[in-house]
Coordinates of C-alpha atoms and ligand atoms in Angstrom, one line a residue:
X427 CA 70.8 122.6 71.1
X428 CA 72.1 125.5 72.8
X429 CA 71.7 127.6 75.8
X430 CA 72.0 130.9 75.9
X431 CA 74.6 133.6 74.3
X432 CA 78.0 134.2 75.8
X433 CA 78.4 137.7 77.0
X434 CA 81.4 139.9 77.1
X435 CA 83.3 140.0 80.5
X436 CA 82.7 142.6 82.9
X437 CA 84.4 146.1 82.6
X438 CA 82.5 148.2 85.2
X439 CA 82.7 149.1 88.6
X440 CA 86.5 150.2 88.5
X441 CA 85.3 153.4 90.0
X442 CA 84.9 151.3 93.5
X443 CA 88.7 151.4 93.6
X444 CA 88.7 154.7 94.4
X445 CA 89.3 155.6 97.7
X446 CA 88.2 158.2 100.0
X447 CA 89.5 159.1 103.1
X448 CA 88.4 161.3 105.5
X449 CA 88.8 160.6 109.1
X450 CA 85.9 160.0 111.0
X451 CA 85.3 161.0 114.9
X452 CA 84.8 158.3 117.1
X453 CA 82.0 158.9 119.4
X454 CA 83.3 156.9 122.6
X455 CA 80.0 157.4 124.8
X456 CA 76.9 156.7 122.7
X457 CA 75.9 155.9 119.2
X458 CA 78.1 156.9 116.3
X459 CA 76.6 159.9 114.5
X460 CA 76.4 158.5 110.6
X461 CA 75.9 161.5 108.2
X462 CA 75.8 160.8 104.1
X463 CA 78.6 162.3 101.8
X464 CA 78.7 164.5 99.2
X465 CA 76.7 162.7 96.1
X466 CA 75.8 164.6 92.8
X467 CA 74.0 161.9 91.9
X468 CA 70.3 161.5 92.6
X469 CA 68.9 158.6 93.9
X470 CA 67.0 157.4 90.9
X471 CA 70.7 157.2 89.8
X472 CA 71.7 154.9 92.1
X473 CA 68.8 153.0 91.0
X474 CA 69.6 152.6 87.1
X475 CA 73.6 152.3 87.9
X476 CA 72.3 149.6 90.0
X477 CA 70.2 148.3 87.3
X478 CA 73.1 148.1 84.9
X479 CA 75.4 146.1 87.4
X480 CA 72.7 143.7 88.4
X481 CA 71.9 142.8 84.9
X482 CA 75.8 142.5 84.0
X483 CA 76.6 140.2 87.6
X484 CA 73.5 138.1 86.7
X485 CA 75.6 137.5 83.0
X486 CA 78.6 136.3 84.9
X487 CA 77.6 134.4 88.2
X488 CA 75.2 131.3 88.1
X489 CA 71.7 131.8 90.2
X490 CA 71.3 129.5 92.5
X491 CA 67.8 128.6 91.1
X492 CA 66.4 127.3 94.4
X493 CA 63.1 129.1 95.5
X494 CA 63.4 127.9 98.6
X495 CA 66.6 129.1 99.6
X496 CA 66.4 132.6 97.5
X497 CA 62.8 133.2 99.5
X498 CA 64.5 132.6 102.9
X499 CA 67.2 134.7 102.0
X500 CA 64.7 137.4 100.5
X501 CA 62.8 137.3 103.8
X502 CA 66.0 137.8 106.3
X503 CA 66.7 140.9 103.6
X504 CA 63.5 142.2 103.7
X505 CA 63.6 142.5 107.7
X506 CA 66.2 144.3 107.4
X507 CA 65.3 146.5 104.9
X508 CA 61.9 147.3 106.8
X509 CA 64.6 148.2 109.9
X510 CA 66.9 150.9 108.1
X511 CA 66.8 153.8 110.1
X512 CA 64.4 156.7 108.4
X513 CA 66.8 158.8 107.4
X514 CA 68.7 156.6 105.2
X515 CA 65.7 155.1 104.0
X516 CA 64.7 156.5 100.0
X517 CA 61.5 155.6 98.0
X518 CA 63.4 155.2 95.1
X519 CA 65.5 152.1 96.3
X520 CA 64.2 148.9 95.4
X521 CA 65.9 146.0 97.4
X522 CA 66.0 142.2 96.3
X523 CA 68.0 139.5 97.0
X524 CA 69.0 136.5 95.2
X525 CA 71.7 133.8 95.7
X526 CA 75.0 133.3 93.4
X527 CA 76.3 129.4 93.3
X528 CA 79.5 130.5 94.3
X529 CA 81.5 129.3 97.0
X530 CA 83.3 132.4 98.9
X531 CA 82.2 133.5 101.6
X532 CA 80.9 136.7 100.1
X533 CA 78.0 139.1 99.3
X534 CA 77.6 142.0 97.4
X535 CA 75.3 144.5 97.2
X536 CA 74.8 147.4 94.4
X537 CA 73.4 150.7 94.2
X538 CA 69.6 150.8 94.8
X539 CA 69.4 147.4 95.9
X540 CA 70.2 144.5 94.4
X541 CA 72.0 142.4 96.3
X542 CA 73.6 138.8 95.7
X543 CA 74.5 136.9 98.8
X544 CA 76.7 134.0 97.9
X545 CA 76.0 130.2 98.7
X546 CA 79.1 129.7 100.3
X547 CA 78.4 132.7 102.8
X548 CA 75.6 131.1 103.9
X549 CA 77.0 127.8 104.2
X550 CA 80.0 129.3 106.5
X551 CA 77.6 131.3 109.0
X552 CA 76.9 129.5 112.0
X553 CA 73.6 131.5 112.6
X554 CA 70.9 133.5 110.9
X555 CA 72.3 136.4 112.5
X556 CA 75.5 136.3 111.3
X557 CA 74.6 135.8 107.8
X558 CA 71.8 138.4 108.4
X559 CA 74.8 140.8 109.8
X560 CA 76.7 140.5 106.7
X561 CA 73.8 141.5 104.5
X562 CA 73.2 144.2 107.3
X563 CA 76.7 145.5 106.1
X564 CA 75.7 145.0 103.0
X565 CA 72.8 147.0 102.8
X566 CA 74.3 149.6 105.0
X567 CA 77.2 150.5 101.8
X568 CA 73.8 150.7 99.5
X569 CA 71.6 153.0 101.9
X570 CA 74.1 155.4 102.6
X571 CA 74.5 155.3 98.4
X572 CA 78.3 154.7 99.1
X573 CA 79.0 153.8 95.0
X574 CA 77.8 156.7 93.8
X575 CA 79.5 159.1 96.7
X576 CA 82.5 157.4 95.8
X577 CA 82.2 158.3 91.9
X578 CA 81.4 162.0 93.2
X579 CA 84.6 162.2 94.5
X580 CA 86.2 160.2 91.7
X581 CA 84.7 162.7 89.2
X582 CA 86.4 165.7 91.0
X583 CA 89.1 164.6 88.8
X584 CA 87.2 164.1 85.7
X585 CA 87.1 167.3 83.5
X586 CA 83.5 168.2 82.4
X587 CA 82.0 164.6 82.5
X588 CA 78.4 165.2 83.3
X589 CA 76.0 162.9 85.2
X590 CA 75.5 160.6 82.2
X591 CA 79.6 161.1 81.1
X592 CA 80.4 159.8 85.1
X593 CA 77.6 157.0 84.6
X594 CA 79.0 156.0 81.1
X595 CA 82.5 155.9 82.5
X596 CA 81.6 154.0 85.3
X597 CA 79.9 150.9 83.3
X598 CA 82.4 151.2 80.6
X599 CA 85.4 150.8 83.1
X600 CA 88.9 152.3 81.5
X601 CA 91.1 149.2 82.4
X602 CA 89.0 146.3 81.6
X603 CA 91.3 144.3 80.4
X604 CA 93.0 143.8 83.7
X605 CA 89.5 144.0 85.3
X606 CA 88.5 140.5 83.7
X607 CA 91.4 138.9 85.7
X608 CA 90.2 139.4 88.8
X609 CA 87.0 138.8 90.7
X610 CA 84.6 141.1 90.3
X611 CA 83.8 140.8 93.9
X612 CA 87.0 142.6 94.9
X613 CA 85.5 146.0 92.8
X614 CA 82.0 145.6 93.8
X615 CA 83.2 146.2 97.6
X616 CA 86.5 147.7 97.4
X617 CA 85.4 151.2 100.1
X618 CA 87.5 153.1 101.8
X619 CA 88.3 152.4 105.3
X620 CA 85.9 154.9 106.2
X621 CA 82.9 154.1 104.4
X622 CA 83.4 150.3 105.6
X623 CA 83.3 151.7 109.8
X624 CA 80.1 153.5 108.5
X625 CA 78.9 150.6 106.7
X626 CA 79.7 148.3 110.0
X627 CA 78.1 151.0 112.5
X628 CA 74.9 151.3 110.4
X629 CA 74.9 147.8 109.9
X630 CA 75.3 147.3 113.5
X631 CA 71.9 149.3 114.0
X632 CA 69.6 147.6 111.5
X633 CA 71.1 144.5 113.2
X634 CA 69.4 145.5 116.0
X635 CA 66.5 147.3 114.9
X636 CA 65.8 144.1 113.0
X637 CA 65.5 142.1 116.4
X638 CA 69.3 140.4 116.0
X639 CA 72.2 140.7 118.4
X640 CA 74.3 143.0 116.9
X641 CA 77.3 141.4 117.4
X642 CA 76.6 138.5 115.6
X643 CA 77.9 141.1 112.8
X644 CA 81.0 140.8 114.5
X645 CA 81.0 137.4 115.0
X646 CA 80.7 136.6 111.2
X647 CA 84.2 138.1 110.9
X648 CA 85.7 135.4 113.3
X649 CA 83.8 132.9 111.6
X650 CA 85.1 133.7 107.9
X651 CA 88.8 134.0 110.1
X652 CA 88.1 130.9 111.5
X653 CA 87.7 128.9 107.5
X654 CA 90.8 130.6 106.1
X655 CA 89.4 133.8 105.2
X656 CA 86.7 132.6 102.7
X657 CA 89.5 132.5 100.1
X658 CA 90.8 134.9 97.5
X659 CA 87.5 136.9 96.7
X660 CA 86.1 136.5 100.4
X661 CA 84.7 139.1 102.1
X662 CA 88.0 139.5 104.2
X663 CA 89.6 140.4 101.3
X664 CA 87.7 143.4 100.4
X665 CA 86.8 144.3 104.2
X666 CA 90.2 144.0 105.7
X667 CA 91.6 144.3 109.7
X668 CA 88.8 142.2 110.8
X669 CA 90.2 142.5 114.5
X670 CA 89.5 146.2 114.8
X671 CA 86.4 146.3 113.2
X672 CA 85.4 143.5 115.9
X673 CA 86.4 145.7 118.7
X674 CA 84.7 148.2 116.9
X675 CA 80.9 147.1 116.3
X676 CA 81.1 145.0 119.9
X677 CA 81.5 148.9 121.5
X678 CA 79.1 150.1 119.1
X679 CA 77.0 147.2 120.4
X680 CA 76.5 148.2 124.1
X681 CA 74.6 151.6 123.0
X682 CA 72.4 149.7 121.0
X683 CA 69.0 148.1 122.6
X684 CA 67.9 144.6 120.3
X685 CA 64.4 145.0 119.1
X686 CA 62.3 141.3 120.3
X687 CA 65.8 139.3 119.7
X688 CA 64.8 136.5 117.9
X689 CA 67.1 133.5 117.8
X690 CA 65.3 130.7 116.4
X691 CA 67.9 129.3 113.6
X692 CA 65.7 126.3 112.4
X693 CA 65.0 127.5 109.4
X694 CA 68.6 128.4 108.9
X695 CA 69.7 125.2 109.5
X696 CA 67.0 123.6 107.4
X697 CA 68.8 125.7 104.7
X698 CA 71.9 125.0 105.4
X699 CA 71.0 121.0 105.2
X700 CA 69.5 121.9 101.7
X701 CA 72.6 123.3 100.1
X702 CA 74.7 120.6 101.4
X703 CA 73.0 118.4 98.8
X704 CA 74.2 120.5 95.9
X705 CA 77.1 119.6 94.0
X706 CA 80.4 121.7 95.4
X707 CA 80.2 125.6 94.1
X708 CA 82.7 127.0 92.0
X709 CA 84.6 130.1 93.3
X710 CA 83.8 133.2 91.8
X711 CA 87.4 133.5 90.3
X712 CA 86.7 129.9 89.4
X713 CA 83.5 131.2 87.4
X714 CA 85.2 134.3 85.7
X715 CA 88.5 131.8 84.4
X716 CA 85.9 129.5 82.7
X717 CA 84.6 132.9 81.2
X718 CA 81.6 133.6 83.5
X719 CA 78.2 131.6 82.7
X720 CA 80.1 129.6 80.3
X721 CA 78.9 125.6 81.7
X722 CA 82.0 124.3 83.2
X723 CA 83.0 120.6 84.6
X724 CA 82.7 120.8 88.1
X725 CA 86.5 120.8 89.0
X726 CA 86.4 123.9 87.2
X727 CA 88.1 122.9 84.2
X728 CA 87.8 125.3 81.0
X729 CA 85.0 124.4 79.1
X730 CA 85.6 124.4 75.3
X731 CA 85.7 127.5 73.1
X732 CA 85.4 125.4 69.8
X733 CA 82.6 123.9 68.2
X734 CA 81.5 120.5 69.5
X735 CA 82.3 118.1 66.7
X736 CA 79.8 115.8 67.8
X737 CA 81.9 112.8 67.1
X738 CA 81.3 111.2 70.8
X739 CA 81.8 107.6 72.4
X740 CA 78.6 105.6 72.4
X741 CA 77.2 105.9 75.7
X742 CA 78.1 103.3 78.8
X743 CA 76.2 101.1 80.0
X744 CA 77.7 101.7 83.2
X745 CA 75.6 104.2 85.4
X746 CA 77.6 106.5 87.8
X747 CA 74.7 108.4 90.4
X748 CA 74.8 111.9 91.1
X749 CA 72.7 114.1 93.8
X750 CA 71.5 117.6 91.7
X751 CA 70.5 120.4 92.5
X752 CA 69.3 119.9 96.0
X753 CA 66.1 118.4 94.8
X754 CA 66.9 114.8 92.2
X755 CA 69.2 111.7 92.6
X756 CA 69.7 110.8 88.7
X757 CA 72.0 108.1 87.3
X758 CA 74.2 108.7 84.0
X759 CA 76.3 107.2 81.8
X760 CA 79.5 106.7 83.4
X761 CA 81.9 107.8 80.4
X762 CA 79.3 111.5 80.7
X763 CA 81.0 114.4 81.9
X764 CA 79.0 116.3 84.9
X765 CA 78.8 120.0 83.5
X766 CA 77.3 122.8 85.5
X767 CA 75.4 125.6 83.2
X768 CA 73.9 128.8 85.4
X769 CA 72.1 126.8 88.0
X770 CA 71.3 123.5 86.0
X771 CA 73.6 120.7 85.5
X772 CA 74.6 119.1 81.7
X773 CA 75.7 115.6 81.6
X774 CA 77.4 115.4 78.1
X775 CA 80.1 113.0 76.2
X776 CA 83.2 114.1 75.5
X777 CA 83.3 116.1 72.2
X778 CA 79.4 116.8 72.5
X779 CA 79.6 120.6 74.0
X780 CA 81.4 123.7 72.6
X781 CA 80.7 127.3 71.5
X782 CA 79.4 128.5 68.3
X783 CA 78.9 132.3 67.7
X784 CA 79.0 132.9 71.2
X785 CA 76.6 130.3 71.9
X786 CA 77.0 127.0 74.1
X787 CA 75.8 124.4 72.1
X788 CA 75.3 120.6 72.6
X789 CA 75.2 118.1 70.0
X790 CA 74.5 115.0 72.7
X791 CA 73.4 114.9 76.5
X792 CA 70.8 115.3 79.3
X793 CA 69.8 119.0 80.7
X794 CA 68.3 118.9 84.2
X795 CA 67.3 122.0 85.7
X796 CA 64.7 123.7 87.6
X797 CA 62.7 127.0 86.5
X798 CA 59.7 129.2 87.9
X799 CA 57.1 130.1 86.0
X800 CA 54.0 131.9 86.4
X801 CA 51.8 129.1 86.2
X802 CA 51.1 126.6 89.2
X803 CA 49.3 124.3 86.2
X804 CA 51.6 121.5 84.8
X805 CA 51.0 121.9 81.0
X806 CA 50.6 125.9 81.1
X807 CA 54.1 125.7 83.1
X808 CA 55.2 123.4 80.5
X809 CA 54.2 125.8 77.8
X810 CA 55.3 128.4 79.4
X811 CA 59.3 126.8 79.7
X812 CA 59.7 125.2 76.3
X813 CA 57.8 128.8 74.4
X814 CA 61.2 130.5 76.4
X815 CA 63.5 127.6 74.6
X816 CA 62.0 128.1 71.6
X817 CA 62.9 132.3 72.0
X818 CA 66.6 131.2 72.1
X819 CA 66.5 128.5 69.6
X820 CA 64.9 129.4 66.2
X821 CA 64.5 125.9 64.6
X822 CA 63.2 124.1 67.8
X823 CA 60.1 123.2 66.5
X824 CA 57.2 120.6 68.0
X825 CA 56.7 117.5 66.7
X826 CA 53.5 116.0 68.3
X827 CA 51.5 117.0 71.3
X828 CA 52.6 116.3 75.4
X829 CA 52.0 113.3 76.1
X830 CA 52.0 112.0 80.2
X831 CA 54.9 110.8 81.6
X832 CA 55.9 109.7 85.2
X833 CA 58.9 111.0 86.3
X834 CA 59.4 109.2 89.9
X835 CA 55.9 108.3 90.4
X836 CA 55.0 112.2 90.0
X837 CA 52.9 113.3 87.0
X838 CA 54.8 114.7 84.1
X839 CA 54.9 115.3 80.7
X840 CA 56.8 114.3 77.7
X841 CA 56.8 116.9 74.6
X842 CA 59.6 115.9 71.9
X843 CA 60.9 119.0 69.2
X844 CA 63.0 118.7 66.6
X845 CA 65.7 121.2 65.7
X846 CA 68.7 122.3 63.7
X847 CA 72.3 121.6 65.6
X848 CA 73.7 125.3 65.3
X849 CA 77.3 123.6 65.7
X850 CA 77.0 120.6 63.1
X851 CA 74.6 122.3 61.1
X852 CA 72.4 118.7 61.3
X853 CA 68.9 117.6 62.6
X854 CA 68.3 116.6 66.3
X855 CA 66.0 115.5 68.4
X856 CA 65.1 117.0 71.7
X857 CA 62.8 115.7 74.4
X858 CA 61.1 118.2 77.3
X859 CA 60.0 116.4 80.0
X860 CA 59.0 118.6 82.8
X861 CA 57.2 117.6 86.5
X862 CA 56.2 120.1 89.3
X863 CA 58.7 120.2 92.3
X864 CA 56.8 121.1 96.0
X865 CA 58.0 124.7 95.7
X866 CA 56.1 125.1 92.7
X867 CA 59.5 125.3 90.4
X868 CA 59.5 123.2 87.3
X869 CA 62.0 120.8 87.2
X870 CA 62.8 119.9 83.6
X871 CA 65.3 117.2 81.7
X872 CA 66.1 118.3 78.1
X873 CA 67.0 115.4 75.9
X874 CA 69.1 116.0 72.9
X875 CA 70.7 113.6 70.3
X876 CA 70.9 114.4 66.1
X877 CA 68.0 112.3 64.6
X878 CA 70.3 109.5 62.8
X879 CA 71.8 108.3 66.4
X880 CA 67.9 108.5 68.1
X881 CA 67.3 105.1 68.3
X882 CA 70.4 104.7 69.6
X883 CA 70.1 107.2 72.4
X884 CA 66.4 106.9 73.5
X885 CA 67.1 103.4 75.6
X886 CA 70.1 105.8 77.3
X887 CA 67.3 108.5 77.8
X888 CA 64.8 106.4 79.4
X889 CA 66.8 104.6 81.6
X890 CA 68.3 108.2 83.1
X891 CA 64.5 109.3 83.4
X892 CA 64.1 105.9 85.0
X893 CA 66.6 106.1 87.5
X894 CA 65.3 109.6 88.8
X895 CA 65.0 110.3 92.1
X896 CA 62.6 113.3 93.4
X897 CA 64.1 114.4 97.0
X898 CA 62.3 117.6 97.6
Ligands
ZN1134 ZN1 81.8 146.7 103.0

């Protein structure tokens, strides 16, 4: 069984290490004047760099798949998007926001509007507003098209590259090899000091405009002080002398007038309880060592670049209970490693998991994930998720119809496949089974065993689907 393709690391965004400095007046007696830079890019540029970068960062950074929390987030965004001031507002832009599993304090955003706020930044704010006033900054970098006025000026010094030339140049990178090593946060927000005062000022204003205390933009900085800096790719790392820029937006702060200050934080905190039930994140350097998406154990060890023999221990009979995904309780064999694998969780025997032609691929174990679909209907849901597995695995073919099974008292349903191990080469058995969470989300648990050792594995199987728990 296998999940997914392993992709090349990333080589872009190299151009954000170029820095521009121009000094920037200081306006001591009423809002700072913000003015854009010279760009030679147009903005439906910005949009399909942006495009690129998003589609490359979702390859290498795990989703948190959690509607809930991505919708919350997505709604604090959105108010702030609606509060951009007009002129730095374009009809091209498209802004979204979706949660990486990672756990610096960090978020990034890209040209046009993608932008990824990490788990652990919202896990170290102490308030909506201050996790809103980091993605404030955020959006600021993106709405005053800061990448691509960065690669204007970075193209000065390229002879004859075009549009497209500066655009190819940008995604192909020119040091990539030293890229991989680091995280990829540090390039994605790696302005001058310049562009990050701008990025803080107009941040400061959408803050307000947006109905939150300004300062609380500020504040964030102390906080991320306050827990050692978010570690090596936190956001003080790529937005340095955090004392300044406090001083800074709290002057900024007294010109500004907060729109209907809201400061209800119980949906924050309701978030915030929600993620403490996930399993601990991974940094992001932590995710780009075990090669990005790759499924790694969660103390980060390397996950295995060879094919899984699929010679394994039988499985215990000793259960060891872990807490998933902020939504099951589920017990496992005790000698089964915990894996994490872009938002779901594997629990596998040694020598069961490995890469085959830059695949993951699992010869034994238990898959438990959650997915959204477009249907609200069990069995068209259901459909729906194992017609996508079938897109990635070839040979997985039905064997039977669904059938109903409970899955903690909850309806559910049971479709088994068989399929062709792309490791071992041998036949296996694979079991869907796949019950509506509240949210909507399908959760699923993907069963797979090679066909000779079924009858061996299925009492293992039921007694995990027995021992679920549904917390959501
Ligand atoms: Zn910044």
């Amino acid at each position: 069984m296998s999940r997914g393709s392993i992709k090349g690391r990333s080589k872009f965004f190299s151009y954000l290490l170029t820095a521009a400095i121009v000094a920037m007046p200081l306006a001591a007696f009423a809002q700072t004047k913000i003015v854009y830079h010279s760009n030679k890019f147009k903005p439906g540029d910005d949009v399909k760099l942006g495009r690129q970068a998003a589609a490359e960062a979702e390859q290498q950074f795990p989703l948190l798949r959690d509607s809930e929390v991505t919708a919350y987030v997505e709604k604090v965004g959105q108010r702030l998007v609606a509060s951009i001031p007009a002129e730095f507002q374009h009809s091209e832009f498209r802004y979204y926001f979706k949660v990486i599993n990672a756990s610096d304090i960090n978020a990034f955003a890209l040209p046009g509007g993608p932008m990824y706020v990490n788990r652990g930044m919202i896990e170290a704010a102490r308030t909506e507003g201050e996790m809103a006033g980091v993605m404030a900054h955020e959006l600021s970098h993106v709405a005053l098209r800061h990448g691509t006025a960065q690669a204007t000026k970075a193209q000065k010094y390229a002879v004859g590259a075009g549009i497209a030339g500066i655009l190819g140049t940008i995604l192909a990178g020119p040091a990539a090899g030293q890229l991989a090593q680091l995280p990829i946060g540090a390039y994605f927000l790696k302005y001058s000091r310049e562009y990050e005062t701008e990025a803080d000022l107009l941040g400061a204003r959408i803050m307000a405009n947006a109905g939150y205390d300004p300062r609380d933009l500020a504040n964030m900085f102390r906080t991320i002080e306050a827990q050692g800096g978010g570690g090596g790719g936190g956001f003080l790392s790529d937005h340095p002398s955090p004392a300044n820029r406090y001083a800074r937006i709290n002057q900024e702060a007294q010109y500004l007038r907060v729109r209907e200050q809201t400061r209800d934080d119980t949906e924050f905190r309701s978030i915030k309880e929600r993620l403490r039930r996930y399993p601990r994140a991974q940094t992001m350097a932590e995710i780009q060592r075990n090669g990005g998406r790759y499924p790694s154990d969660t103390n980060g060890n390397n996950y295995p670049s060879n094919p899984p023999r699929g010679r394994v221990e039988y499985p215990s009979s000793r259960f060891r209970t872990y807490s998933e995904l902020g939504v099951v309780q589920v017990s496992v064999p005790d000698n089964w490693r915990e894996l994490s694998d872009r938002g779901s969780v594997w629990f596998a025997p040694e020598g069961a998991y490995g890469s085959t032609n830059g695949q993951v691929v699992y010869t034994h174990g238990i898959n438990i994930g959650t997915a959204q679909t477009n249907s609200r209907n069990l069995q068209q849901a259901s459909n729906e998720f194992v017609n996508a597995l079938q897109q990635g695995n070839g040979n997985l073919r039905a064997r039977g119809n669904y059938q109903r099974r409970d899955v903690d008292g909850r309806y559910g349903l049971l479709i088994t496949l068989g399929n062709t191990n792309e490791a071992t080469g041998r036949p296996e058995i694979i079991n869907v089974v796949t019950t509506q969470l509240r949210s909507g989300d399908l959760l699923y648990l993907i069963t797979v065993s090679p066909e000779n050792e079924y009858s061996s594995y299925q009492n293992t199987f039921l007694n995990i689907l027995r021992s679920l728990r549904l917390n959501d």
